[in-house]
PDB file of C-alpha atoms in Angstrom:
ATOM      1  CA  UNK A  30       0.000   0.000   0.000  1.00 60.00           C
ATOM      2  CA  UNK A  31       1.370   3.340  -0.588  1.00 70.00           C
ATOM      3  CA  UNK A  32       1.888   5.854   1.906  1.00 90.00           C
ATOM      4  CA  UNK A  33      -0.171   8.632   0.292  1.00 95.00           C
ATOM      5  CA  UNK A  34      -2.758   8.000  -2.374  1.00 94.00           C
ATOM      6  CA  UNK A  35      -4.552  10.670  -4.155  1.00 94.00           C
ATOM      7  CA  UNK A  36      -6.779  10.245  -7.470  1.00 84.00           C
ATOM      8  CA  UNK A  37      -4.972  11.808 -10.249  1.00 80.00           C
ATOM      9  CA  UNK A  38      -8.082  12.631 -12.333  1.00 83.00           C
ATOM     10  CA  UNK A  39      -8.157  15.164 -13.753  1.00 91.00           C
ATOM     11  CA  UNK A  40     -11.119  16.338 -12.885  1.00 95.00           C
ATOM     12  CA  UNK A  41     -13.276  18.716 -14.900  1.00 96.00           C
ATOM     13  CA  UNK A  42     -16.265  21.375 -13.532  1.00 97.00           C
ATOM     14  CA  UNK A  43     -17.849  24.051 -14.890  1.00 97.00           C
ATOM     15  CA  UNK A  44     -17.418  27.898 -13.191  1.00 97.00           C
ATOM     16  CA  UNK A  45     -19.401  27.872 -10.019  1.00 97.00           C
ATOM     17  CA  UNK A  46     -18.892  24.405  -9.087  1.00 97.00           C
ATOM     18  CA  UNK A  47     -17.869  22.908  -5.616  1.00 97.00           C
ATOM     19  CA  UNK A  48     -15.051  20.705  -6.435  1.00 97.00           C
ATOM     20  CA  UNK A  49     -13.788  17.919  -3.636  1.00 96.00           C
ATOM     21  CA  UNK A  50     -10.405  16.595  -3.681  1.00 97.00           C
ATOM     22  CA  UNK A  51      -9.243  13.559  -1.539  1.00 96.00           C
ATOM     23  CA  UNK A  52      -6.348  11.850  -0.227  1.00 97.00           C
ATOM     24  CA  UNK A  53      -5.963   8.730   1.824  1.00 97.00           C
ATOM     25  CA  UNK A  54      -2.804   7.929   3.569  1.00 96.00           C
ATOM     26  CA  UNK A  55      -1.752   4.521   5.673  1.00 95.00           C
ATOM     27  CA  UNK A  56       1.166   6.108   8.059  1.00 93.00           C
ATOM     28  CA  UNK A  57      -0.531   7.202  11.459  1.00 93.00           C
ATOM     29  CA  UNK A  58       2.137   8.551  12.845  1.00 92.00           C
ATOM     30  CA  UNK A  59       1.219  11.558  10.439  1.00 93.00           C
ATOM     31  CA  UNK A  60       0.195  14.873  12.115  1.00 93.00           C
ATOM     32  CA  UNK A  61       0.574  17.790   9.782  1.00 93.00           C
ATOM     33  CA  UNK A  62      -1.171  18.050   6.872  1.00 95.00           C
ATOM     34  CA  UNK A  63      -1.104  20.863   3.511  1.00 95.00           C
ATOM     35  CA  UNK A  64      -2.238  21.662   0.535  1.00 97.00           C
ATOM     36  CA  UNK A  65      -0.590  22.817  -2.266  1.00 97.00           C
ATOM     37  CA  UNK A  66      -1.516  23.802  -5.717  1.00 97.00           C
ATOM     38  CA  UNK A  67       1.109  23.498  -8.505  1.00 94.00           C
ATOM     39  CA  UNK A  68       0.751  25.416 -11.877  1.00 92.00           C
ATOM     40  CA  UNK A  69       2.549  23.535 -14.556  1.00 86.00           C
ATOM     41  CA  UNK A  70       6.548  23.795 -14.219  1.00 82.00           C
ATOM     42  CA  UNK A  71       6.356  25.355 -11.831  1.00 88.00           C
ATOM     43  CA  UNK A  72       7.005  24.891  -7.882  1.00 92.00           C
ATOM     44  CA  UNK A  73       3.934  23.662  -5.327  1.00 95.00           C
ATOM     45  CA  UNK A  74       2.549  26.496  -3.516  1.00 95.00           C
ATOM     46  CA  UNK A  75       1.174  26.166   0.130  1.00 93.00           C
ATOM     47  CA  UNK A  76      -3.006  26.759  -0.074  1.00 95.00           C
ATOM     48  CA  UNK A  77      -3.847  24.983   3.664  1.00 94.00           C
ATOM     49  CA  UNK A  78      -2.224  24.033   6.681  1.00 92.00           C
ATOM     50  CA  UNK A  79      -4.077  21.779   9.177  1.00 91.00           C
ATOM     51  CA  UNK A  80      -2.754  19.993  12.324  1.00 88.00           C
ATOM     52  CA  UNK A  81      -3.779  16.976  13.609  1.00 86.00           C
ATOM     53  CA  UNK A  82      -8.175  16.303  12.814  1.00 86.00           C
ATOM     54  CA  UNK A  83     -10.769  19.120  12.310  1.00 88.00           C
ATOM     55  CA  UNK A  84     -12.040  21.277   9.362  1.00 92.00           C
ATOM     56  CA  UNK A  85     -10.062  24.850   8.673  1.00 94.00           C
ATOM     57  CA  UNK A  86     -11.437  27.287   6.355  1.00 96.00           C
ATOM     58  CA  UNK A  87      -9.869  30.154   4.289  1.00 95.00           C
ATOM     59  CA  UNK A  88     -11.780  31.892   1.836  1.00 96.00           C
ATOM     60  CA  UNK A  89     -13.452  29.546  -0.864  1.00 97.00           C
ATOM     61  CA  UNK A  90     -11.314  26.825   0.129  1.00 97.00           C
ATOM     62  CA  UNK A  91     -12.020  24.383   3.379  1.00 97.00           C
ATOM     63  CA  UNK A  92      -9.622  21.288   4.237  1.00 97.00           C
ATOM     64  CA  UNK A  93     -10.883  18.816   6.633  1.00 97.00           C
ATOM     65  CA  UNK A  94      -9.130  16.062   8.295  1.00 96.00           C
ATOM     66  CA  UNK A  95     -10.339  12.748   9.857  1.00 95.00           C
ATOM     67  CA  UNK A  96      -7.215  11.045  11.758  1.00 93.00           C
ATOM     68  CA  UNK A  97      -9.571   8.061  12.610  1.00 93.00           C
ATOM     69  CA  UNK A  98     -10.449   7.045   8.703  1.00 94.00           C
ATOM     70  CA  UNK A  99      -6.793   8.653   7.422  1.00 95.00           C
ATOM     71  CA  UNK A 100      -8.715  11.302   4.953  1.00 95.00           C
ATOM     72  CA  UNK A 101      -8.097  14.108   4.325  1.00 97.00           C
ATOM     73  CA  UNK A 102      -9.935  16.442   2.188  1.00 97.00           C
ATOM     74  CA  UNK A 103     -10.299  19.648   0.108  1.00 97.00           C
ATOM     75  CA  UNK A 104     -13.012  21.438  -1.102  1.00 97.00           C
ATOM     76  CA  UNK A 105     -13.435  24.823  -3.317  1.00 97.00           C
ATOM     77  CA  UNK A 106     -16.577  26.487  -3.363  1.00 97.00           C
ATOM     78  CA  UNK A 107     -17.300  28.782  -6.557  1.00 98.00           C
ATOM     79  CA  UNK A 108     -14.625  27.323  -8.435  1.00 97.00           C
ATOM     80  CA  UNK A 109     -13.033  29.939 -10.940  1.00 97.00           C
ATOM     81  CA  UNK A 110     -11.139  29.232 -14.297  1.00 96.00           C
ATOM     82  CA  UNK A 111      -7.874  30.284 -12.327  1.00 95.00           C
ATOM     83  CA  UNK A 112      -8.107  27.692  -9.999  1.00 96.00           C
ATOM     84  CA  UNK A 113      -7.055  24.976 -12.806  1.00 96.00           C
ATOM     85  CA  UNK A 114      -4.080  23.896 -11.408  1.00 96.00           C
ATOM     86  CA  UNK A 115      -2.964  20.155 -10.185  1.00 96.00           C
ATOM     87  CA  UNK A 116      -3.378  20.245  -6.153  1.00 97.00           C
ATOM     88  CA  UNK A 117      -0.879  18.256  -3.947  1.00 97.00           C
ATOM     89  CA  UNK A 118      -2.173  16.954  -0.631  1.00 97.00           C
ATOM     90  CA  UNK A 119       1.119  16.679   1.479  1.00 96.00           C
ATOM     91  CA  UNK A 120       1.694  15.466   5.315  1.00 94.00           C
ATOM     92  CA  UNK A 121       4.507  15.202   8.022  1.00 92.00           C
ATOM     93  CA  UNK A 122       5.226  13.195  11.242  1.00 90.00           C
ATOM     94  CA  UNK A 123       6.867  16.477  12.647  1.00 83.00           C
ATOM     95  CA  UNK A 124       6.104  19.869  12.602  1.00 77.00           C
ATOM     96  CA  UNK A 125       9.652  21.378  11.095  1.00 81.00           C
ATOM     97  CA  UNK A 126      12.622  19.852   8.945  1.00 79.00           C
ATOM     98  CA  UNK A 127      11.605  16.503   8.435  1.00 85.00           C
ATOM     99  CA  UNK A 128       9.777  15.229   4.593  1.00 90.00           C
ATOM    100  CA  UNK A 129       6.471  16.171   3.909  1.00 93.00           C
ATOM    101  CA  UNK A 130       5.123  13.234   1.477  1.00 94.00           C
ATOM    102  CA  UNK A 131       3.524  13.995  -1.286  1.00 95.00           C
ATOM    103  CA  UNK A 132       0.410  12.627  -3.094  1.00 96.00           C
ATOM    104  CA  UNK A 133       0.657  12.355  -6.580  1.00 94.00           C
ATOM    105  CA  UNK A 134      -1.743  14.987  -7.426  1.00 95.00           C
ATOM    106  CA  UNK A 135      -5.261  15.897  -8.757  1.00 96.00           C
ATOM    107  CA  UNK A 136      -5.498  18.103 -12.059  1.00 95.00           C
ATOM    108  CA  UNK A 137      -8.639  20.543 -12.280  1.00 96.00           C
ATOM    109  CA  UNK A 138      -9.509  22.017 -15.196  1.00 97.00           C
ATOM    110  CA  UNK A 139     -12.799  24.790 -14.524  1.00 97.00           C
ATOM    111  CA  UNK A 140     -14.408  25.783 -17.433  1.00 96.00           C
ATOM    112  CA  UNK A 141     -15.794  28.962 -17.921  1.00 92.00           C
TER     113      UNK A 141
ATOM    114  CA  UNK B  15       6.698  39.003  -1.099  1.00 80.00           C
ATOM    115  CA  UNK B  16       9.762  36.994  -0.760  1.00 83.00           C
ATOM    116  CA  UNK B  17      10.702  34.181  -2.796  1.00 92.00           C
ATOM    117  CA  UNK B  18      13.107  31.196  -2.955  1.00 96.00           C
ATOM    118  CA  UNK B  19      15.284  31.739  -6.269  1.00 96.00           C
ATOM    119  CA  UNK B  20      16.926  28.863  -7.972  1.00 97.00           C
ATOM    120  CA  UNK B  21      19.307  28.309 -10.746  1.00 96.00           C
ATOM    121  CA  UNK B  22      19.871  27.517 -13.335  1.00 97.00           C
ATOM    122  CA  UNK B  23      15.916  26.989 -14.749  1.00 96.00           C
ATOM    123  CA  UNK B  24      17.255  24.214 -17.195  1.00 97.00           C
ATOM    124  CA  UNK B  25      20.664  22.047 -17.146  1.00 97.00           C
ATOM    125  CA  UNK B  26      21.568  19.108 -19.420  1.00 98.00           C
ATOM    126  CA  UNK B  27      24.127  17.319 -18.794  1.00 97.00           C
ATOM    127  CA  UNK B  28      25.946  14.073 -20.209  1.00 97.00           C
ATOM    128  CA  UNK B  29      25.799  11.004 -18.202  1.00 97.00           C
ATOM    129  CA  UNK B  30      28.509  10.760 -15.228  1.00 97.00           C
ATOM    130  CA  UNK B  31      28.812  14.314 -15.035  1.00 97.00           C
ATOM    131  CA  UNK B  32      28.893  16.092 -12.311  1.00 98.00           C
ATOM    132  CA  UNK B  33      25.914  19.128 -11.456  1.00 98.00           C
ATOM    133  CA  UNK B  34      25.442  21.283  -9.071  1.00 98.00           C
ATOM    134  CA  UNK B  35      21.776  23.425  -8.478  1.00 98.00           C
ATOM    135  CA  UNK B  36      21.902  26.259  -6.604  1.00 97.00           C
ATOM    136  CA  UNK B  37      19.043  27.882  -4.299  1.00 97.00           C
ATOM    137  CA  UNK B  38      19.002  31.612  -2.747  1.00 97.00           C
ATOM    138  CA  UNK B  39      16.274  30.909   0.585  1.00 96.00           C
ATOM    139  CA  UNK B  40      14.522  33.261   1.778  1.00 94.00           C
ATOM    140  CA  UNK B  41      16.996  35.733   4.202  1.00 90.00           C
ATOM    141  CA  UNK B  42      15.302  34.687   7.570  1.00 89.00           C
ATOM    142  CA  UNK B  43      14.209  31.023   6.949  1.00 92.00           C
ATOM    143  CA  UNK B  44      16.170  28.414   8.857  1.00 91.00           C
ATOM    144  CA  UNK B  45      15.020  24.706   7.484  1.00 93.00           C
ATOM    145  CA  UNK B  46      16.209  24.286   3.773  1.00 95.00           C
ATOM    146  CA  UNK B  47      15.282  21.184   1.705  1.00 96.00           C
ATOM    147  CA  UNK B  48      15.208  19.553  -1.561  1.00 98.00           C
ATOM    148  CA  UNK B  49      12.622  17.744  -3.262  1.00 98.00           C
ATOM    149  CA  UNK B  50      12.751  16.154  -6.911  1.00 97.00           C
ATOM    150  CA  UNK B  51       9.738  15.196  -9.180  1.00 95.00           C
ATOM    151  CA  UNK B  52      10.162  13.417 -12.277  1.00 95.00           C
ATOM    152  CA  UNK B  53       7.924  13.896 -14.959  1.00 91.00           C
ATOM    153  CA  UNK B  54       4.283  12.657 -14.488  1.00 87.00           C
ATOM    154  CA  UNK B  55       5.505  11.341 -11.054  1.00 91.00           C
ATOM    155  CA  UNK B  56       4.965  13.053  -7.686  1.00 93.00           C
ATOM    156  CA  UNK B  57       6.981  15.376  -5.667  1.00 95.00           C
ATOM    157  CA  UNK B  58       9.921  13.899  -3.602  1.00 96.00           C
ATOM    158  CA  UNK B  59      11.717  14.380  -0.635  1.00 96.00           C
ATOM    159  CA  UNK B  60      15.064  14.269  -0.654  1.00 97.00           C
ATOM    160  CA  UNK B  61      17.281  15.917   1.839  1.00 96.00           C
ATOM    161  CA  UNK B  62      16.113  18.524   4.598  1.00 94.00           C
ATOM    162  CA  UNK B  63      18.646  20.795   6.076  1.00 94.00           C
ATOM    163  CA  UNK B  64      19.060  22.557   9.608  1.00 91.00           C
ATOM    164  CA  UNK B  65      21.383  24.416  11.778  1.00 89.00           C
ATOM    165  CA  UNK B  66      24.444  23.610   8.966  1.00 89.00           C
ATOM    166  CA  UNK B  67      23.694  19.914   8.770  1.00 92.00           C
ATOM    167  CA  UNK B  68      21.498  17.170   7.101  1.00 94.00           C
ATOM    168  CA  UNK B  69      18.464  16.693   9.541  1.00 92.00           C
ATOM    169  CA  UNK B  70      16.727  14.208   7.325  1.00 93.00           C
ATOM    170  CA  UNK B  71      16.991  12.170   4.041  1.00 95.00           C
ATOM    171  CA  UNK B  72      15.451   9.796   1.598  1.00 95.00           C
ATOM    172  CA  UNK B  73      16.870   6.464   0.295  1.00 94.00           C
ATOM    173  CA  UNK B  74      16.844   8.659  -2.684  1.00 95.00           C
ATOM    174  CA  UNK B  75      19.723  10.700  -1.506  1.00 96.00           C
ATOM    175  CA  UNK B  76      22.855   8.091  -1.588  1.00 94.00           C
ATOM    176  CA  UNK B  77      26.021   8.993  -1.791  1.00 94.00           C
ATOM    177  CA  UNK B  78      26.137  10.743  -5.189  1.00 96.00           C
ATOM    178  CA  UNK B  79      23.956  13.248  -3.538  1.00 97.00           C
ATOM    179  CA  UNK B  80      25.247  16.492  -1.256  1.00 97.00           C
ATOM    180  CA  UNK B  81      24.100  19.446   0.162  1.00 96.00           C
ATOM    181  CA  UNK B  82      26.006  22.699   1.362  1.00 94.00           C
ATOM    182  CA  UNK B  83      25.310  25.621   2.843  1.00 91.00           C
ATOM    183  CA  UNK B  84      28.635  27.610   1.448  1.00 84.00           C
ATOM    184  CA  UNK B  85      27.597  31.118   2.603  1.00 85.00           C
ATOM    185  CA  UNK B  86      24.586  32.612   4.365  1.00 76.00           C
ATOM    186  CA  UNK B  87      22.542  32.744   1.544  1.00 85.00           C
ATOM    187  CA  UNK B  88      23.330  30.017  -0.821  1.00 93.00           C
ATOM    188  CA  UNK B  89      22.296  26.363  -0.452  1.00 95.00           C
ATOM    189  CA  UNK B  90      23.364  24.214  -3.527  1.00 97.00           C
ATOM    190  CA  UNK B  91      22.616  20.189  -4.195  1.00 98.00           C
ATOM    191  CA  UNK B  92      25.356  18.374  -6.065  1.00 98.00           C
ATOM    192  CA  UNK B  93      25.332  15.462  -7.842  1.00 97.00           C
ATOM    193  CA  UNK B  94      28.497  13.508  -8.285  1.00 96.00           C
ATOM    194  CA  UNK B  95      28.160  11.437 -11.042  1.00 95.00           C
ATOM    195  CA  UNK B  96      24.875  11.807 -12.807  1.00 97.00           C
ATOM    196  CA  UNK B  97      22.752   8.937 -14.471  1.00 96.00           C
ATOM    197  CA  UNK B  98      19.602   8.967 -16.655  1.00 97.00           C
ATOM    198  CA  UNK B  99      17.326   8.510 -13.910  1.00 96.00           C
ATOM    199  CA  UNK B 100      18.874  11.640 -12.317  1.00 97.00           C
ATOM    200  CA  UNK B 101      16.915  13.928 -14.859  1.00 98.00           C
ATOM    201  CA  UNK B 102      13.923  15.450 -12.830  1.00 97.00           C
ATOM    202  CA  UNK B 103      12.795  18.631 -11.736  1.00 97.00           C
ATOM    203  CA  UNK B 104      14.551  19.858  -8.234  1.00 98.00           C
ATOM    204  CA  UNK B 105      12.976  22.013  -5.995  1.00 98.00           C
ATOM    205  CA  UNK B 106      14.775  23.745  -3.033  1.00 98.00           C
ATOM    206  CA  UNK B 107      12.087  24.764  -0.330  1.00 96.00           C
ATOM    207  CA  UNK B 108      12.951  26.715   2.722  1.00 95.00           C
ATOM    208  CA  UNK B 109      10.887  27.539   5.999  1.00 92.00           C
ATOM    209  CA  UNK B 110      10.501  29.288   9.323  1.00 86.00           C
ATOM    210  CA  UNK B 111       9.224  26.100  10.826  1.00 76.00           C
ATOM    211  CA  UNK B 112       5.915  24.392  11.007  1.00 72.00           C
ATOM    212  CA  UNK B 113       6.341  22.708   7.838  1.00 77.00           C
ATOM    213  CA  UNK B 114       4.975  26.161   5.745  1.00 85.00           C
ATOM    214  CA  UNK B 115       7.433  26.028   2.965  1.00 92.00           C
ATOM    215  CA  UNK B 116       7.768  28.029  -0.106  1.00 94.00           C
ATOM    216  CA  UNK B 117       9.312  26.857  -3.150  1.00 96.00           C
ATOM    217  CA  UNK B 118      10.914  27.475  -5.407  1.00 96.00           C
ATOM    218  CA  UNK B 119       9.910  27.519  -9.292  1.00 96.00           C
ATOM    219  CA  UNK B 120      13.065  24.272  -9.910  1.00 97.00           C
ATOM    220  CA  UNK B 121      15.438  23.612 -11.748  1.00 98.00           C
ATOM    221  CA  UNK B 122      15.000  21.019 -14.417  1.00 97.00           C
ATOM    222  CA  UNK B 123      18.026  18.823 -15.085  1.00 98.00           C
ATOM    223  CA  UNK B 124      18.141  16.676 -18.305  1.00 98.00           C
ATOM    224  CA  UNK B 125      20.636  13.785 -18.296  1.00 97.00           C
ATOM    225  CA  UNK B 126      21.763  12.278 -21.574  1.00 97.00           C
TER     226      UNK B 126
END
């Protein structure tokens, strides 16, 4: 089983849509969990930041985690062309200089 | 808004060569770190840097792989000898702590 599995799509929604992206991991011992959205060749970049279980919320975007099932999830409401991107779930044992692993990614594409 | 710089943006190489990337972090980060994604594959950790040593690395990062920190700005990842499977896109990352880390846009190293 692999440490981090996310479905790579893509995934394709019209402007306005609520999109839901998912990961599933196996490792328990993870505690810190991100986000990231990467634009084609170019580097990730950090949308969410959760520690340990619970929902956070910024803007259009909520992440929610569930420690007990090893899900995590995120979810954009009013989805706009310019959020087409590929998004990276990512999580760490530790809180600073240790690996974050990576899920493979989801690509969006929101039409307008 | 600060950024983590990294050169050069594209490198080939012939096989056994040696390479070395180099990263600018931003001025008051103190965890440094490189991760490598090959194409259509997910983002990899490979080495994660603190207090002017290695704090963590991947089975990736064998002996043909280094890290320095030669100044107080600069953090640069050598390869020794380089091999096909070496060609990827590298990103250097740098944080604060808490796992936020910003990346940088990579430098993508073709082997032939």
């Amino acid at each position: 089983q692999k440490e981090v599995e996310q479905d790579p799509g893509p995934l394709s929604v019209p402007e306005g849509a609520i999109v839901s992206l998912n990961c599933t991991y196996s490792n328990s011992a993870f505690q810190y969990f991100m986000w990231y959205r990467q634009y084609s060749r170019k580097g990730p970049e950090l949308l969410m930041y959760t520690y340990s279980s619970g929902n956070k919320e910024d803007g259009r975007f909520t992440a929610q985690v569930d420690k007990s099932s090893k899900y995590i999830s995120l979810f954009i409401r009013d989805s706009q062309p310019s959020d087409s991107a590929t998004y990276l779930c990512a999580m760490s044992r530790y809180q600073a200089g240790t690996a974050l692993i990576f899920g493979k990614g989801t690509t969006l594409s929101v039409s307008s | 808004e600060p950024e983590v710089t990294q050169t050069p943006s594209h490198q080939v190489t012939q096989m056994g060569q040696e390479v070395i990337l180099r990263c600018v972090p931003i001025s008051n980060h103190l965890y440094f770190y490189w991760y490598r994604q090959i194409l259509g594959q997910k983002v990899e950790f490979l080495v994660s840097f603190y207090n002017n040593e290695i704090s963590e690395k991947s089975e990736i990062f064998d002996d043909q792989f280094s890290v320095e920190r030669p100044d107080g700005s600069n953090f640069t990842l050598k390869i020794r000898s380089t091999k096909l499977e070496d060609s990827a896109m590298y990103f250097c990352a740098s944080g604060s702590g808490a796992n936020v880390l910003t990346f940088g846009a990579g430098s993508r190293l073709t082997v032939l």
